[in-house]
PDB file of C-alpha atoms in Angstrom:
ATOM      1  CA  MET A   2     -16.906 -51.073 -11.065  1.00  0.00           C
ATOM      2  CA  ASN A   3     -18.001 -47.946 -12.950  1.00  0.00           C
ATOM      3  CA  SER A   4     -19.591 -48.929 -16.267  1.00  0.00           C
ATOM      4  CA  VAL A   5     -22.447 -47.382 -18.253  1.00  0.00           C
ATOM      5  CA  ASN A   6     -24.248 -48.659 -21.359  1.00  0.00           C
ATOM      6  CA  LEU A   7     -26.787 -46.426 -23.101  1.00  0.00           C
ATOM      7  CA  ILE A   8     -28.903 -46.661 -26.220  1.00  0.00           C
ATOM      8  CA  GLY A   9     -30.680 -43.480 -27.199  1.00  0.00           C
ATOM      9  CA  ASN A  10     -31.002 -40.620 -29.640  1.00  0.00           C
ATOM     10  CA  LEU A  11     -28.586 -37.750 -30.100  1.00  0.00           C
ATOM     11  CA  VAL A  12     -30.307 -34.538 -28.915  1.00  0.00           C
ATOM     12  CA  ALA A  13     -28.294 -32.091 -31.089  1.00  0.00           C
ATOM     13  CA  ASP A  14     -25.467 -32.093 -33.608  1.00  0.00           C
ATOM     14  CA  PRO A  15     -22.161 -32.557 -31.736  1.00  0.00           C
ATOM     15  CA  GLU A  16     -19.422 -29.925 -32.120  1.00  0.00           C
ATOM     16  CA  LEU A  17     -15.718 -30.297 -31.418  1.00  0.00           C
ATOM     17  CA  LYS A  18     -14.384 -27.967 -28.726  1.00  0.00           C
ATOM     18  CA  GLY A  19     -11.239 -27.541 -26.693  1.00  0.00           C
ATOM     19  CA  GLN A  20      -7.892 -26.008 -27.548  1.00  0.00           C
ATOM     20  CA  ASN A  21      -7.090 -28.679 -30.125  1.00  0.00           C
ATOM     21  CA  ASN A  22     -10.671 -29.518 -31.118  1.00  0.00           C
ATOM     22  CA  ASN A  23     -10.314 -32.772 -29.218  1.00  0.00           C
ATOM     23  CA  VAL A  24     -13.389 -32.717 -26.951  1.00  0.00           C
ATOM     24  CA  VAL A  25     -17.051 -33.135 -27.798  1.00  0.00           C
ATOM     25  CA  ASN A  26     -19.952 -32.770 -25.374  1.00  0.00           C
ATOM     26  CA  PHE A  27     -23.309 -34.204 -26.394  1.00  0.00           C
ATOM     27  CA  ARG A  28     -26.577 -35.355 -24.863  1.00  0.00           C
ATOM     28  CA  VAL A  29     -28.358 -38.639 -25.444  1.00  0.00           C
ATOM     29  CA  ALA A  30     -32.121 -38.980 -24.927  1.00  0.00           C
ATOM     30  CA  VAL A  31     -32.754 -42.392 -23.361  1.00  0.00           C
ATOM     31  CA  GLN A  32     -36.321 -43.627 -22.985  1.00  0.00           C
ATOM     32  CA  ARG A  33     -37.091 -45.350 -19.687  1.00  0.00           C
ATOM     33  CA  GLN A  34     -38.340 -48.935 -19.849  1.00  0.00           C
ATOM     34  CA  PHE A  35     -41.433 -48.305 -17.750  1.00  0.00           C
ATOM     35  CA  LYS A  36     -44.386 -45.925 -17.967  1.00  0.00           C
ATOM     36  CA  ASN A  37     -45.157 -43.157 -15.507  1.00  0.00           C
ATOM     37  CA  LYS A  38     -48.163 -44.316 -13.436  1.00  0.00           C
ATOM     38  CA  GLN A  39     -49.835 -40.882 -13.511  1.00  0.00           C
ATOM     39  CA  THR A  40     -49.401 -40.073 -17.217  1.00  0.00           C
ATOM     40  CA  ASN A  41     -49.190 -43.638 -18.584  1.00  0.00           C
ATOM     41  CA  GLU A  42     -46.354 -42.452 -20.854  1.00  0.00           C
ATOM     42  CA  TYR A  43     -42.688 -43.350 -21.102  1.00  0.00           C
ATOM     43  CA  GLU A  44     -40.356 -40.746 -19.643  1.00  0.00           C
ATOM     44  CA  THR A  45     -37.019 -39.780 -21.150  1.00  0.00           C
ATOM     45  CA  ASP A  46     -33.706 -39.076 -19.444  1.00  0.00           C
ATOM     46  CA  PHE A  47     -31.220 -36.704 -21.063  1.00  0.00           C
ATOM     47  CA  ILE A  48     -27.701 -37.949 -20.358  1.00  0.00           C
ATOM     48  CA  ASN A  49     -24.641 -35.691 -20.731  1.00  0.00           C
ATOM     49  CA  CYS A  50     -21.733 -37.413 -22.475  1.00  0.00           C
ATOM     50  CA  VAL A  51     -18.131 -36.342 -23.144  1.00  0.00           C
ATOM     51  CA  ALA A  52     -15.745 -37.867 -25.683  1.00  0.00           C
ATOM     52  CA  PHE A  53     -12.052 -37.070 -26.099  1.00  0.00           C
ATOM     53  CA  GLY A  54      -9.394 -37.416 -28.803  1.00  0.00           C
ATOM     54  CA  ARG A  55     -10.115 -39.691 -31.741  1.00  0.00           C
ATOM     55  CA  THR A  56     -13.487 -40.716 -30.281  1.00  0.00           C
ATOM     56  CA  ALA A  57     -14.514 -37.041 -30.186  1.00  0.00           C
ATOM     57  CA  GLU A  58     -13.553 -36.642 -33.852  1.00  0.00           C
ATOM     58  CA  ILE A  59     -15.549 -39.737 -34.819  1.00  0.00           C
ATOM     59  CA  VAL A  60     -18.626 -38.469 -32.976  1.00  0.00           C
ATOM     60  CA  SER A  61     -18.367 -35.008 -34.520  1.00  0.00           C
ATOM     61  CA  ASP A  62     -17.762 -36.288 -38.065  1.00  0.00           C
ATOM     62  CA  ASN A  63     -20.309 -39.120 -38.179  1.00  0.00           C
ATOM     63  CA  PHE A  64     -23.245 -38.428 -35.873  1.00  0.00           C
ATOM     64  CA  THR A  65     -26.079 -35.909 -36.203  1.00  0.00           C
ATOM     65  CA  LYS A  66     -29.177 -34.934 -34.267  1.00  0.00           C
ATOM     66  CA  GLY A  67     -31.691 -37.782 -34.114  1.00  0.00           C
ATOM     67  CA  ASN A  68     -29.215 -40.620 -34.740  1.00  0.00           C
ATOM     68  CA  LYS A  69     -29.780 -43.640 -32.537  1.00  0.00           C
ATOM     69  CA  LEU A  70     -26.502 -44.627 -30.945  1.00  0.00           C
ATOM     70  CA  GLY A  71     -25.016 -46.900 -28.346  1.00  0.00           C
ATOM     71  CA  VAL A  72     -22.611 -45.467 -25.790  1.00  0.00           C
ATOM     72  CA  THR A  73     -20.322 -47.347 -23.422  1.00  0.00           C
ATOM     73  CA  GLY A  74     -18.415 -45.438 -20.797  1.00  0.00           C
ATOM     74  CA  SER A  75     -18.100 -44.523 -17.147  1.00  0.00           C
ATOM     75  CA  ILE A  76     -19.713 -41.977 -14.826  1.00  0.00           C
ATOM     76  CA  GLN A  77     -17.640 -39.002 -13.776  1.00  0.00           C
ATOM     77  CA  THR A  78     -18.814 -36.345 -11.333  1.00  0.00           C
ATOM     78  CA  GLY A  79     -17.388 -32.887 -10.957  1.00  0.00           C
ATOM     79  CA  SER A  80     -18.186 -29.325  -9.998  1.00  0.00           C
ATOM     80  CA  TYR A  81     -17.471 -25.758 -11.018  1.00  0.00           C
ATOM     81  CA  GLU A  82     -18.374 -22.265  -9.907  1.00  0.00           C
ATOM     82  CA  ASN A  83     -20.801 -20.409 -12.178  1.00  0.00           C
ATOM     83  CA  LYS A  84     -20.833 -16.649 -12.911  1.00  0.00           C
ATOM     84  CA  GLU A  85     -22.956 -15.985  -9.832  1.00  0.00           C
ATOM     85  CA  GLY A  86     -20.381 -17.714  -7.627  1.00  0.00           C
ATOM     86  CA  GLN A  87     -22.591 -20.735  -6.958  1.00  0.00           C
ATOM     87  CA  LYS A  88     -21.151 -24.237  -6.976  1.00  0.00           C
ATOM     88  CA  VAL A  89     -22.683 -26.392  -9.735  1.00  0.00           C
ATOM     89  CA  PHE A  90     -22.350 -30.176  -9.620  1.00  0.00           C
ATOM     90  CA  THR A  91     -22.063 -32.192 -12.837  1.00  0.00           C
ATOM     91  CA  THR A  92     -22.516 -35.821 -13.799  1.00  0.00           C
ATOM     92  CA  ASP A  93     -21.237 -36.968 -17.205  1.00  0.00           C
ATOM     93  CA  VAL A  94     -20.647 -40.208 -19.041  1.00  0.00           C
ATOM     94  CA  ILE A  95     -17.039 -40.353 -20.248  1.00  0.00           C
ATOM     95  CA  VAL A  96     -17.309 -42.197 -23.564  1.00  0.00           C
ATOM     96  CA  ASN A  97     -15.082 -45.218 -24.153  1.00  0.00           C
ATOM     97  CA  ASN A  98     -16.938 -46.577 -27.170  1.00  0.00           C
ATOM     98  CA  ILE A  99     -19.749 -45.352 -29.401  1.00  0.00           C
ATOM     99  CA  THR A 100     -21.779 -47.342 -31.908  1.00  0.00           C
ATOM    100  CA  PHE A 101     -24.071 -46.163 -34.691  1.00  0.00           C
ATOM    101  CA  VAL A 102     -27.399 -47.962 -34.216  1.00  0.00           C
ATOM    102  CA  GLU A 103     -29.749 -46.223 -36.642  1.00  0.00           C
ATOM    103  CA  SER A 104     -30.434 -42.840 -38.206  1.00  0.00           C
ATOM    104  CA  LYS A 105     -33.839 -41.170 -38.068  1.00  0.00           C
ATOM    105  CA  LYS A 106     -33.964 -41.317 -41.878  1.00  0.00           C
ATOM    106  CA  GLN A 107     -33.273 -45.088 -41.945  1.00  0.00           C
ATOM    107  CA  LYS A 108     -35.990 -45.700 -39.359  1.00  0.00           C
ATOM    108  CA  THR A 109     -38.568 -43.833 -41.471  1.00  0.00           C
ATOM    109  CA  VAL A 110     -37.596 -45.757 -44.618  1.00  0.00           C
ATOM    110  CA  GLN A 111     -37.748 -49.097 -42.774  1.00  0.00           C
ATOM    111  CA  GLN A 112     -41.182 -48.315 -41.315  1.00  0.00           C
ATOM    112  CA  GLN A 113     -42.558 -47.304 -44.713  1.00  0.00           C
ATOM    113  CA  SER A 114     -41.140 -50.332 -46.513  1.00  0.00           C
ATOM    114  CA  SER A 115     -42.412 -52.812 -43.927  1.00  0.00           C
ATOM    115  CA  LYS A 116     -45.985 -51.486 -43.750  1.00  0.00           C
ATOM    116  CA  ASN A 117     -47.399 -53.447 -46.670  1.00  0.00           C
ATOM    117  CA  ASP A 118     -45.048 -56.377 -47.056  1.00  0.00           C
ATOM    118  CA  PHE A 119     -47.845 -58.957 -47.186  1.00  0.00           C
ATOM    119  CA  ASP A 120     -50.740 -56.970 -48.657  1.00  0.00           C
ATOM    120  CA  ASN A 121     -50.160 -57.851 -52.308  1.00  0.00           C
ATOM    121  CA  ILE A 122     -49.132 -61.488 -52.101  1.00  0.00           C
ATOM    122  CA  ASN A 123     -51.236 -63.876 -54.179  1.00  0.00           C
ATOM    123  CA  ILE A 124     -51.105 -67.474 -53.071  1.00  0.00           C
ATOM    124  CA  ASP A 125     -52.771 -70.190 -55.119  1.00  0.00           C
ATOM    125  CA  ILE A 126     -53.300 -73.042 -52.709  1.00  0.00           C
ATOM    126  CA  GLY A 127     -55.354 -75.196 -55.050  1.00  0.00           C
ATOM    127  CA  ASP A 128     -56.699 -78.631 -54.183  1.00  0.00           C
ATOM    128  CA  ASP A 129     -53.332 -80.325 -53.673  1.00  0.00           C
ATOM    129  CA  LEU A 130     -53.298 -80.025 -49.894  1.00  0.00           C
ATOM    130  CA  PRO A 131     -52.344 -83.272 -48.128  1.00  0.00           C
ATOM    131  CA  PHE A 132     -54.973 -82.872 -45.380  1.00  0.00           C
TER     132      PHE A 132
END
């Protein structure tokens, strides 16, 4: 079984490429679930993803840098020869499904609106408590 599920942030705006503008390459920054023991900070992996056809169009038209997204796909490895004649190995996620999770703008608005939700609530308890 070859199945990948990612949730992360889009590193840059995706652009359609290919002869018929039917391919989009993009990278997703995925934060690891554990901290580095030396730095005590979370590390991030940058995962290369490729979408084709209608999925590529959807990604290009609807997603921008910083968007939080969910990606489902499969791992595909390959290789090519660079300009210096060296063999370069690649690992990509071939996208089967992509989901919009949250935009950077929405996250900022949600954080600001939830900061003081309970600060200005007046509750008059009175003497009618049953205990």
